[in-house]
XYZ file of N, CA and C in Angstrom:
771
model
N 6.868 -11.956 1.264
C 7.849 -10.928 1.603
C 7.549 -9.673 0.793
N 7.253 -8.586 1.481
C 7.011 -7.308 0.806
C 8.269 -6.445 0.920
N 8.774 -6.020 -0.234
C 9.921 -5.122 -0.318
C 9.396 -3.774 -0.807
N 9.660 -2.731 -0.039
C 9.113 -1.416 -0.366
C 10.225 -0.380 -0.472
N 9.901 0.699 -1.174
C 10.826 1.823 -1.316
C 10.048 3.112 -1.142
N 10.670 4.074 -0.433
C 9.973 5.315 -0.119
C 10.993 6.458 -0.052
N 10.906 7.385 -0.986
C 11.671 8.627 -0.864
C 10.916 9.491 0.135
N 11.463 9.574 1.331
C 10.732 10.173 2.438
C 10.892 11.688 2.499
N 11.897 12.233 1.787
C 12.091 13.686 1.710
C 12.285 14.297 3.105
N 13.203 13.684 3.863
C 13.519 14.185 5.199
C 12.968 13.277 6.276
N 13.824 12.388 6.812
C 13.312 11.360 7.736
C 12.814 11.961 9.043
N 13.430 13.040 9.493
C 12.969 13.638 10.743
C 11.726 14.499 10.531
N 11.686 15.225 9.422
C 10.521 16.061 9.132
C 9.276 15.231 8.870
N 9.448 14.026 8.299
C 8.295 13.184 7.933
C 8.144 11.977 8.866
N 8.826 11.976 10.002
C 8.833 10.784 10.846
C 7.434 10.297 11.225
N 6.512 11.160 11.613
C 5.172 10.656 11.936
C 4.507 9.943 10.760
N 4.656 10.516 9.555
C 4.070 9.877 8.369
C 4.762 8.559 8.063
N 6.075 8.507 8.239
C 6.833 7.289 7.949
C 6.448 6.166 8.907
N 6.395 6.468 10.188
C 5.997 5.459 11.178
C 4.573 4.977 10.919
N 3.719 5.906 10.546
C 2.327 5.584 10.234
C 2.261 4.588 9.068
N 3.015 4.866 8.018
C 3.037 3.976 6.850
C 3.584 2.600 7.209
N 4.682 2.564 7.963
C 5.268 1.281 8.348
C 4.282 0.442 9.160
N 3.599 1.074 10.100
C 2.671 0.326 10.959
C 1.423 -0.118 10.200
N 1.011 0.660 9.215
C -0.185 0.294 8.445
C 0.096 -0.800 7.426
N 1.289 -0.805 6.832
C 1.559 -1.718 5.717
C 2.527 -2.839 6.069
N 3.378 -2.658 7.077
C 4.318 -3.669 7.584
C 5.119 -4.374 6.488
N 5.850 -3.641 5.643
C 6.730 -4.324 4.701
C 7.847 -5.054 5.445
N 8.312 -6.153 4.897
C 9.456 -6.840 5.498
C 10.708 -5.991 5.375
N 10.856 -5.343 4.213
C 11.999 -4.475 3.955
C 11.478 -3.125 3.473
N 12.001 -2.048 4.041
C 11.645 -0.700 3.615
C 12.929 0.065 3.307
N 13.087 0.437 2.057
C 14.251 1.220 1.635
C 13.863 2.687 1.565
N 14.657 3.530 2.186
C 14.366 4.962 2.247
C 15.409 5.746 1.476
N 14.946 6.820 0.830
C 15.857 7.749 0.159
C 15.596 9.180 0.632
N 16.578 10.024 0.411
C 16.543 11.418 0.862
C 16.196 11.510 2.346
N 16.935 10.746 3.150
C 16.702 10.845 4.589
C 17.186 12.197 5.128
N 18.133 12.829 4.420
C 18.592 14.189 4.761
C 19.009 14.290 6.218
N 19.800 13.318 6.649
C 20.229 13.263 8.041
C 21.651 12.760 8.119
N 22.439 13.359 8.999
C 23.744 12.793 9.289
C 23.560 11.458 10.021
N 24.588 10.626 9.980
C 24.481 9.294 10.565
C 24.048 9.340 12.029
N 24.640 10.263 12.793
C 24.357 10.291 14.229
C 22.952 10.813 14.542
N 22.300 11.444 13.570
C 20.958 11.976 13.801
C 19.838 11.082 13.313
N 20.181 9.928 12.763
C 19.157 9.041 12.215
C 18.329 8.427 13.363
N 16.997 8.479 13.269
C 16.146 8.066 14.409
C 15.921 6.558 14.487
N 16.999 5.791 14.558
C 16.894 4.328 14.566
C 16.049 3.819 15.730
N 16.140 4.476 16.874
C 15.397 4.021 18.056
C 13.890 4.072 17.837
N 13.430 5.036 17.053
C 11.998 5.137 16.788
C 11.499 3.953 15.967
N 12.344 3.478 15.064
C 11.959 2.320 14.252
C 12.014 1.029 15.078
N 12.972 0.967 15.989
C 13.075 -0.223 16.838
C 11.838 -0.392 17.713
N 11.238 0.718 18.093
C 10.037 0.653 18.927
C 8.890 -0.071 18.230
N 8.872 -0.044 16.909
C 7.780 -0.708 16.179
C 8.290 -1.957 15.457
N 9.490 -2.437 15.834
C 9.936 -3.732 15.353
C 10.846 -3.736 14.146
N 11.430 -2.585 13.801
C 12.313 -2.514 12.636
C 13.756 -2.204 13.044
N 14.673 -2.954 12.460
C 16.104 -2.671 12.584
C 16.557 -1.955 11.320
N 17.633 -1.190 11.402
C 18.018 -0.363 10.264
C 19.524 -0.265 10.104
N 19.941 -0.064 8.858
C 21.276 0.438 8.538
C 21.069 1.672 7.657
N 22.013 2.593 7.695
C 21.825 3.833 6.951
C 23.167 4.436 6.562
N 23.088 5.285 5.543
C 24.252 6.012 5.033
C 23.797 7.457 4.866
N 24.154 8.290 5.844
C 23.604 9.634 5.908
C 24.540 10.718 5.407
N 23.955 11.907 5.272
C 24.681 13.086 4.817
C 23.897 14.308 5.270
N 24.575 15.313 5.747
C 23.901 16.478 6.308
C 23.115 17.231 5.246
N 21.803 17.385 5.482
C 20.990 18.296 4.695
C 20.401 17.751 3.413
N 21.022 16.742 2.818
C 20.464 16.213 1.568
C 20.970 14.790 1.342
N 20.391 14.147 0.292
C 20.715 12.749 -0.018
C 20.426 11.836 1.181
N 21.155 10.729 1.279
C 20.998 9.790 2.386
C 20.037 8.657 2.076
N 20.472 7.422 2.412
C 19.672 6.228 2.145
C 19.686 5.319 3.379
N 18.667 4.480 3.486
C 18.570 3.563 4.621
C 17.806 2.316 4.207
N 18.095 1.209 4.895
C 17.355 -0.035 4.714
C 16.844 -0.483 6.071
N 15.534 -0.638 6.186
C 14.881 -1.120 7.404
C 14.375 -2.537 7.164
N 14.468 -3.386 8.171
C 13.948 -4.748 8.080
C 13.148 -5.071 9.328
N 12.013 -5.698 9.137
C 11.139 -6.033 10.247
C 11.636 -7.289 10.948
N 11.961 -7.154 12.220
C 12.269 -8.304 13.056
C 13.653 -8.905 12.910
N 14.436 -8.427 11.966
C 15.786 -8.946 11.761
C 16.735 -7.782 11.494
N 18.019 -8.055 11.684
C 19.047 -7.047 11.432
C 19.479 -7.120 9.972
N 19.339 -6.033 9.204
C 19.892 -6.049 7.849
C 21.418 -6.153 7.925
N 21.997 -7.058 7.159
C 23.444 -7.269 7.186
C 24.063 -6.477 6.040
N 24.782 -5.413 6.397
C 25.334 -4.538 5.360
C 26.310 -5.299 4.461
N 26.146 -5.090 3.140
C 26.995 -5.751 2.158
C 27.820 -4.764 1.336
N 27.346 -3.525 1.215
C 28.055 -2.520 0.413
C 27.576 -1.139 0.813
N 28.518 -0.239 0.971
C 28.183 1.159 1.276
C 28.877 2.035 0.242
N 28.116 2.837 -0.436
C 28.510 3.671 -1.578
C 28.601 2.833 -2.857
N 28.350 3.487 -3.965
C 28.409 2.837 -5.272
C 29.852 2.823 -5.761
N 30.387 1.650 -6.085
C 31.783 1.587 -6.545
C 31.989 2.340 -7.864
N 33.251 2.659 -8.115
C 33.593 3.211 -9.421
C 34.096 4.628 -9.430
N 33.911 5.367 -8.334
C 34.398 6.748 -8.287
C 34.724 7.095 -6.830
N 35.988 6.955 -6.434
C 36.360 7.209 -5.036
C 36.176 8.665 -4.613
N 36.026 9.576 -5.590
C 35.840 10.989 -5.259
C 34.377 11.359 -5.034
N 33.476 10.432 -5.306
C 32.048 10.689 -5.132
C 31.673 10.422 -3.678
N 31.410 11.480 -2.932
C 31.123 11.364 -1.505
C 29.630 11.447 -1.186
N 28.784 11.514 -2.202
C 27.348 11.611 -1.958
C 26.814 10.305 -1.358
N 25.947 10.435 -0.374
C 25.338 9.268 0.283
C 24.104 8.850 -0.503
N 24.330 8.023 -1.523
C 23.255 7.679 -2.446
C 23.024 6.173 -2.592
N 23.794 5.329 -1.912
C 23.709 3.898 -2.206
C 24.097 3.076 -0.985
N 23.337 1.993 -0.768
C 23.669 1.051 0.296
C 23.043 -0.303 -0.047
N 23.708 -1.387 0.373
C 23.205 -2.740 0.141
C 23.184 -3.507 1.460
N 22.233 -4.429 1.549
C 22.162 -5.312 2.717
C 21.529 -6.634 2.322
N 21.842 -7.668 3.099
C 21.186 -8.964 2.961
C 20.108 -9.081 4.034
N 18.901 -9.460 3.586
C 17.773 -9.651 4.500
C 17.115 -10.989 4.169
N 17.260 -11.934 5.052
C 16.641 -13.248 4.913
C 16.879 -13.855 3.528
N 18.127 -13.834 3.112
C 18.500 -14.488 1.865
C 18.306 -13.677 0.607
N 17.898 -12.430 0.739
C 17.706 -11.552 -0.412
C 18.663 -10.374 -0.307
N 19.390 -10.101 -1.384
C 20.238 -8.907 -1.432
C 19.387 -7.710 -1.836
N 19.412 -6.698 -1.009
C 18.654 -5.471 -1.246
C 19.637 -4.337 -1.525
N 19.461 -3.662 -2.648
C 20.234 -2.457 -2.963
C 19.280 -1.272 -2.975
N 19.585 -0.273 -2.168
C 18.754 0.934 -2.054
C 19.527 2.110 -2.630
N 18.896 2.849 -3.550
C 19.637 3.920 -4.227
C 18.810 5.186 -4.368
N 19.528 6.294 -4.427
C 18.947 7.595 -4.756
C 19.780 8.165 -5.899
N 19.292 7.956 -7.104
C 20.042 8.319 -8.302
C 20.016 9.829 -8.502
N 21.112 10.418 -8.976
C 21.145 11.882 -9.165
C 20.036 12.376 -10.085
N 19.530 13.554 -9.762
C 18.450 14.160 -10.536
C 18.918 14.571 -11.938
N 20.037 15.255 -12.016
C 20.606 15.608 -13.309
C 20.250 16.971 -13.866
N 19.357 17.693 -13.202
C 19.017 19.043 -13.654
C 19.960 20.070 -13.051
N 20.225 21.160 -13.766
C 19.782 21.445 -15.138
C 20.607 20.680 -16.169
N 19.969 20.421 -17.285
C 20.673 19.737 -18.371
C 20.559 20.596 -19.643
N 21.598 20.583 -20.462
C 22.883 19.883 -20.276
C 23.745 20.593 -19.241
N 24.800 19.895 -18.804
C 25.698 20.476 -17.815
C 26.321 19.411 -16.955
N 27.151 19.822 -15.992
C 27.879 18.859 -15.167
C 26.979 17.964 -14.315
N 25.835 18.478 -13.875
C 24.947 17.640 -13.065
C 24.343 16.508 -13.899
N 24.057 16.789 -15.162
C 23.533 15.742 -16.036
C 24.629 14.741 -16.389
N 25.835 15.235 -16.591
C 26.959 14.328 -16.858
C 27.201 13.395 -15.673
N 27.079 13.938 -14.458
C 27.236 13.138 -13.246
C 26.164 12.055 -13.177
N 24.931 12.417 -13.532
C 23.836 11.448 -13.530
C 24.154 10.281 -14.460
N 24.563 10.584 -15.694
C 24.828 9.529 -16.667
C 26.008 8.653 -16.236
N 27.044 9.271 -15.678
C 28.192 8.495 -15.202
C 27.789 7.603 -14.035
N 26.916 8.113 -13.164
C 26.427 7.334 -12.020
C 25.643 6.123 -12.502
N 24.852 6.322 -13.547
C 24.059 5.218 -14.088
C 24.953 4.137 -14.708
N 26.075 4.537 -15.295
C 27.010 3.540 -15.825
C 27.666 2.761 -14.687
N 27.996 3.453 -13.608
C 28.547 2.761 -12.436
C 27.517 1.816 -11.834
N 26.255 2.252 -11.802
C 25.194 1.395 -11.289
C 25.061 0.139 -12.145
N 25.112 0.308 -13.449
C 25.005 -0.861 -14.331
C 26.132 -1.857 -14.054
N 27.327 -1.347 -13.840
C 28.460 -2.230 -13.541
C 28.248 -2.974 -12.227
N 27.742 -2.276 -11.212
C 27.487 -2.931 -9.928
C 26.372 -3.970 -10.059
N 25.338 -3.638 -10.823
C 24.249 -4.585 -11.012
C 24.708 -5.826 -11.779
N 25.679 -5.661 -12.656
C 26.244 -6.829 -13.345
C 26.975 -7.736 -12.362
N 27.640 -7.125 -11.383
C 28.298 -7.926 -10.345
C 27.269 -8.679 -9.508
N 26.172 -8.013 -9.172
C 25.121 -8.662 -8.394
C 24.482 -9.797 -9.197
N 24.266 -9.542 -10.465
C 23.700 -10.557 -11.358
C 24.570 -11.811 -11.360
N 25.877 -11.601 -11.411
C 26.813 -12.725 -11.497
C 26.786 -13.594 -10.244
N 26.318 -13.048 -9.123
C 26.227 -13.831 -7.892
C 25.115 -14.878 -7.945
N 24.160 -14.673 -8.870
C 23.033 -15.600 -9.028
C 22.270 -15.799 -7.720
N 21.985 -14.682 -7.060
C 21.219 -14.707 -5.814
C 19.954 -13.863 -5.997
N 18.917 -14.104 -5.195
C 17.752 -13.221 -5.243
C 18.167 -11.790 -4.890
N 17.813 -10.849 -5.753
C 18.279 -9.473 -5.555
C 17.229 -8.483 -6.042
N 17.045 -7.415 -5.272
C 16.173 -6.308 -5.649
C 16.967 -5.009 -5.565
N 16.958 -4.252 -6.649
C 17.609 -2.939 -6.708
C 16.485 -1.917 -6.785
N 16.308 -1.150 -5.715
C 15.114 -0.317 -5.598
C 15.480 1.096 -5.156
N 14.566 2.018 -5.464
C 14.772 3.379 -4.993
C 14.239 4.418 -5.952
N 14.691 5.637 -5.729
C 14.350 6.776 -6.582
C 15.403 6.854 -7.677
N 15.029 6.401 -8.878
C 15.946 6.381 -10.009
C 15.997 7.718 -10.751
N 15.064 8.611 -10.476
C 15.006 9.894 -11.163
C 15.032 9.739 -12.684
N 14.338 8.708 -13.165
C 14.167 8.487 -14.599
C 12.703 8.140 -14.850
N 12.079 8.851 -15.775
C 10.746 8.511 -16.269
C 10.969 7.608 -17.481
N 10.726 6.303 -17.359
C 11.168 5.381 -18.412
C 10.539 5.614 -19.781
N 9.221 5.873 -19.802
C 8.522 6.023 -21.080
C 7.467 7.113 -20.954
N 6.923 7.540 -22.101
C 5.898 8.576 -22.079
C 4.665 8.154 -21.289
N 4.380 6.863 -21.234
C 3.214 6.368 -20.483
C 3.379 6.538 -18.982
N 4.600 6.910 -18.555
C 4.907 7.036 -17.127
C 4.866 8.478 -16.636
N 4.247 9.370 -17.405
C 4.176 10.779 -17.010
C 2.839 11.357 -17.460
N 2.294 12.231 -16.650
C 0.973 12.802 -16.963
C 0.999 13.595 -18.263
N 2.113 14.274 -18.569
C 2.227 15.060 -19.795
C 3.666 15.022 -20.284
N 3.966 14.222 -21.295
C 5.335 14.196 -21.831
C 5.821 15.575 -22.260
N 4.935 16.384 -22.801
C 5.339 17.715 -23.266
C 5.790 18.590 -22.107
N 5.114 18.467 -20.969
C 5.443 19.300 -19.814
C 6.819 18.976 -19.251
N 7.293 17.744 -19.437
C 8.566 17.302 -18.872
C 9.653 17.120 -19.927
N 9.395 17.562 -21.144
C 10.276 17.234 -22.267
C 11.712 17.711 -22.080
N 11.911 18.833 -21.399
C 13.260 19.376 -21.237
C 13.924 18.939 -19.938
N 13.227 18.148 -19.130
C 13.737 17.744 -17.829
C 14.725 16.595 -17.965
N 15.733 16.569 -17.080
C 16.731 15.504 -17.104
C 16.117 14.133 -16.849
N 14.950 14.092 -16.201
C 14.324 12.821 -15.852
C 13.873 12.017 -17.071
N 13.653 12.692 -18.210
C 13.187 11.949 -19.377
C 13.949 12.297 -20.652
N 15.200 12.683 -20.491
C 16.039 12.870 -21.674
C 16.344 11.516 -22.325
N 16.539 11.493 -23.633
C 16.846 10.236 -24.317
C 18.019 9.477 -23.691
N 19.055 10.175 -23.257
C 20.214 9.492 -22.670
C 19.873 8.885 -21.309
N 19.034 9.552 -20.530
C 18.596 8.999 -19.244
C 17.778 7.735 -19.470
N 16.856 7.829 -20.401
C 15.992 6.684 -20.701
C 16.795 5.514 -21.276
N 17.733 5.823 -22.127
C 18.542 4.754 -22.725
C 19.355 4.030 -21.661
N 19.886 4.790 -20.700
C 20.663 4.164 -19.624
C 19.777 3.257 -18.776
N 18.533 3.674 -18.541
C 17.595 2.831 -17.781
C 17.228 1.587 -18.581
N 16.990 1.758 -19.881
C 16.650 0.602 -20.724
C 17.776 -0.426 -20.751
N 19.007 0.034 -20.670
C 20.128 -0.909 -20.658
C 20.081 -1.811 -19.431
N 19.622 -1.274 -18.299
C 19.480 -2.107 -17.100
C 18.456 -3.215 -17.339
N 17.354 -2.867 -17.975
C 16.327 -3.864 -18.256
C 16.819 -4.871 -19.293
N 17.563 -4.375 -20.281
C 18.092 -5.263 -21.320
C 19.096 -6.257 -20.742
N 19.718 -5.883 -19.629
C 20.648 -6.803 -18.962
C 19.915 -7.936 -18.250
N 18.587 -7.853 -18.174
C 17.810 -8.945 -17.613
C 17.044 -8.636 -16.348
N 17.085 -7.390 -15.890
C 16.357 -7.013 -14.679
C 14.906 -6.708 -15.018
N 14.010 -7.004 -14.095
C 12.568 -6.834 -14.296
C 12.064 -5.627 -13.516
N 11.412 -4.692 -14.216
C 10.757 -3.542 -13.596
C 9.398 -4.028 -13.080
N 9.287 -4.193 -11.765
C 8.108 -4.837 -11.181
C 6.820 -4.067 -11.489
N 6.815 -2.763 -11.256
C 5.605 -1.972 -11.459
C 5.177 -2.012 -12.923
N 6.133 -1.832 -13.832
C 5.802 -1.811 -15.253
C 5.300 -3.173 -15.735
N 5.898 -4.232 -15.238
C 5.507 -5.578 -15.670
C 4.044 -5.854 -15.345
N 3.578 -5.382 -14.201
C 2.202 -5.630 -13.783
C 1.241 -4.507 -14.161
N 1.787 -3.416 -14.722
C 0.959 -2.284 -15.183
C 1.465 -1.835 -16.551
N 1.376 -2.705 -17.558
C 2.022 -2.410 -18.841
C 1.429 -1.232 -19.603
N 0.226 -0.820 -19.241
C -0.386 0.317 -19.948
C 0.045 1.654 -19.360
N 0.772 1.629 -18.265
C 1.243 2.872 -17.666
C 0.180 3.574 -16.845
N 0.355 4.883 -16.688
C -0.590 5.664 -15.910
C -0.436 5.517 -14.414
N 0.699 4.967 -13.978
C 0.979 4.795 -12.551
C 2.026 5.831 -12.140
N 1.684 6.672 -11.176
C 2.627 7.717 -10.739
C 3.164 7.388 -9.352
N 4.385 7.867 -9.080
C 4.967 7.728 -7.740
C 5.394 9.069 -7.154
N 5.320 10.140 -7.955
C 5.769 11.467 -7.518
C 4.795 12.520 -8.030
N 4.459 13.446 -7.126
C 3.655 14.610 -7.465
C 4.316 15.827 -6.818
N 4.687 16.805 -7.608
C 5.381 17.984 -7.089
C 4.486 18.730 -6.093
N 5.139 19.455 -5.182
C 4.390 20.303 -4.253
C 3.822 21.540 -4.961
N 4.365 21.871 -6.134
C 4.005 23.106 -6.820
C 2.811 22.894 -7.765
N 2.133 24.000 -8.071
C 1.127 24.072 -9.141
C -0.024 23.082 -8.974
N -0.316 22.721 -7.725
C -1.435 21.822 -7.485
C -1.299 20.471 -8.147
N -0.055 19.981 -8.261
C 0.176 18.731 -8.995
C -0.574 17.553 -8.383
N -0.594 17.481 -7.046
C -1.291 16.361 -6.410
C -2.796 16.450 -6.660
N -3.354 17.624 -6.465
C -4.791 17.795 -6.621
C -5.233 17.520 -8.063
N -4.371 17.802 -9.029
C -4.699 17.606 -10.447
C -4.189 16.265 -10.985
N -3.568 15.473 -10.119
C -2.979 14.184 -10.500
C -1.954 14.343 -11.622
N -1.161 15.389 -11.541
C -0.080 15.625 -12.497
C 1.198 15.008 -11.924
N 1.336 13.703 -12.121
C 2.471 12.990 -11.548
C 3.269 12.246 -12.586
N 4.244 11.513 -12.089
C 5.032 10.646 -12.965
C 5.693 9.558 -12.135
N 6.250 8.563 -12.836
C 6.830 7.387 -12.175
C 8.346 7.431 -12.267
N 9.001 7.604 -11.110
C 10.465 7.618 -11.065
C 11.021 6.696 -9.985
N 10.142 6.112 -9.170
C 10.565 5.189 -8.108
C 10.341 3.769 -8.614
N 11.421 2.996 -8.692
C 11.365 1.706 -9.375
C 11.864 0.566 -8.490
N 11.404 -0.643 -8.834
C 11.791 -1.871 -8.142
C 12.272 -2.840 -9.221
N 13.580 -3.029 -9.313
C 14.160 -3.907 -10.333
C 14.558 -5.230 -9.688
N 14.094 -6.319 -10.278
C 14.263 -7.646 -9.691
C 15.157 -8.522 -10.566
N 16.027 -9.279 -9.903
C 16.799 -10.307 -10.592
C 15.854 -11.445 -10.980
N 16.268 -12.304 -11.930
C 15.392 -13.417 -12.323
C 14.962 -14.287 -11.146
N 15.860 -14.455 -10.177
C 15.543 -15.300 -9.028
C 14.376 -14.738 -8.212
N 14.194 -13.400 -8.228
C 13.057 -12.792 -7.544
C 11.871 -12.575 -8.479
N 12.152 -12.202 -9.717
C 11.063 -11.911 -10.660
C 10.148 -13.110 -10.835
N 10.718 -14.307 -10.792
C 9.915 -15.521 -10.936
C 8.965 -15.728 -9.760
N 9.242 -15.048 -8.646
C 8.429 -15.215 -7.439
C 7.523 -14.011 -7.161
N 7.484 -13.058 -8.094
C 6.668 -11.858 -7.891
C 5.183 -12.196 -7.999
N 4.414 -11.729 -7.018
C 2.969 -11.979 -7.044
C 2.151 -10.689 -7.114
N 2.731 -9.562 -6.728
C 2.001 -8.297 -6.763
C 2.993 -7.143 -6.649
N 2.578 -5.977 -7.127
C 3.376 -4.755 -6.981
C 2.423 -3.573 -7.058
N 2.772 -2.495 -6.357
C 1.866 -1.360 -6.367
C 2.456 -0.116 -5.750
N 1.604 0.891 -5.612
C 1.965 2.198 -5.062
C 0.974 2.534 -3.949
N 1.474 2.915 -2.785
C 0.612 3.352 -1.682
C 0.267 4.830 -1.878
N -0.552 5.079 -2.888
C -0.810 6.447 -3.353
C -1.455 7.326 -2.290
N -2.324 6.747 -1.474
C -3.057 7.573 -0.513
C -2.142 8.259 0.491
N -0.947 7.695 0.701
C -0.026 8.309 1.666
C 0.531 9.639 1.148
N 0.491 9.856 -0.159
C 0.935 11.145 -0.703
C -0.050 12.252 -0.336
N -1.313 11.898 -0.109
C -2.325 12.909 0.154
C -2.505 13.269 1.615
N -1.678 12.704 2.487
C -1.829 12.990 3.907
C -1.093 14.273 4.313
N -1.389 14.735 5.508
C -0.820 15.996 5.983
C 0.701 15.891 6.115
N 1.389 16.911 5.611
C 2.850 16.998 5.674
C 3.513 15.743 5.091
N 2.994 15.308 3.943
C 3.496 14.104 3.285
C 4.739 14.403 2.463
N 5.497 13.349 2.161
C 6.544 13.445 1.155
C 5.895 13.714 -0.199
N 6.694 14.225 -1.151
C 6.173 14.407 -2.504
C 6.214 13.107 -3.312
N 6.764 12.042 -2.732
C 6.724 10.704 -3.327
C 5.721 9.844 -2.572
N 5.224 8.802 -3.230
C 4.445 7.757 -2.567
C 5.301 6.499 -2.486
N 5.092 5.671 -1.468
C 5.830 4.413 -1.381
C 5.443 3.456 -2.512
N 6.428 2.695 -2.973
C 6.189 1.630 -3.952
C 6.606 0.303 -3.326
N 6.011 -0.797 -3.803
C 6.291 -2.085 -3.160
C 6.095 -3.234 -4.145
N 6.739 -4.327 -3.823
C 6.567 -5.584 -4.557
C 6.453 -6.711 -3.544
N 5.585 -7.664 -3.818
C 5.435 -8.829 -2.953
C 6.006 -10.057 -3.643
N 6.835 -10.781 -2.893
C 7.528 -11.968 -3.380
C 7.055 -13.159 -2.573
N 6.674 -14.240 -3.231
C 6.263 -15.431 -2.479
C 7.487 -16.146 -1.922
N 7.300 -16.814 -0.814
C 8.402 -17.521 -0.163
C 8.876 -18.679 -1.032
């Protein structure tokens, strides 16, 4: 079972690239972030043509998340992250797929920092930790995946100095991410690439892709029930270099049956 995550940066603008990736790699589950589409505009029919069913939580112009499953209907389990009824951003959705709980998230960026956007990011991460504790307590196979907008360590960025003032690698952002791992969740990419140097995002600006000036912010966190079954994890880096690509590359983990 391959579980993948892809910040697509506009599902309609990148639809040809997205369909291309799905058909080439055929993940069982594909979690999308930044679909940037209202619910009624989501191109579910296009995915059905190639064998994928979907659930989604959209928002006009920005944010938005979706879970696609090959050959089966994802069974929605949660829409929106609990803990703040005033938070209307479409950043979180959960579904059950063949006995695995999948949580797909698009964590707030937090820039500029300091300020209210950074405070929102940290509060969101505390709410996420609380939800993940609830999932943990269920003792079921679970993957929490998506664009976390956190660079966990200096080994996860091409130049720590270049990103030092960014919300993605502030000490408080990193500490909040470390707390998730300390609670017992496994970072799939990091576990299999402990020396770092693996990027999932390259900015469109300043020739970042051409110079390989990237960093790792797209993560796959596994419960013990899944981590014990992990056999591989990686990044589909070549898809970032294609025409009209997202600024993220897809990430994935393979779980044995």
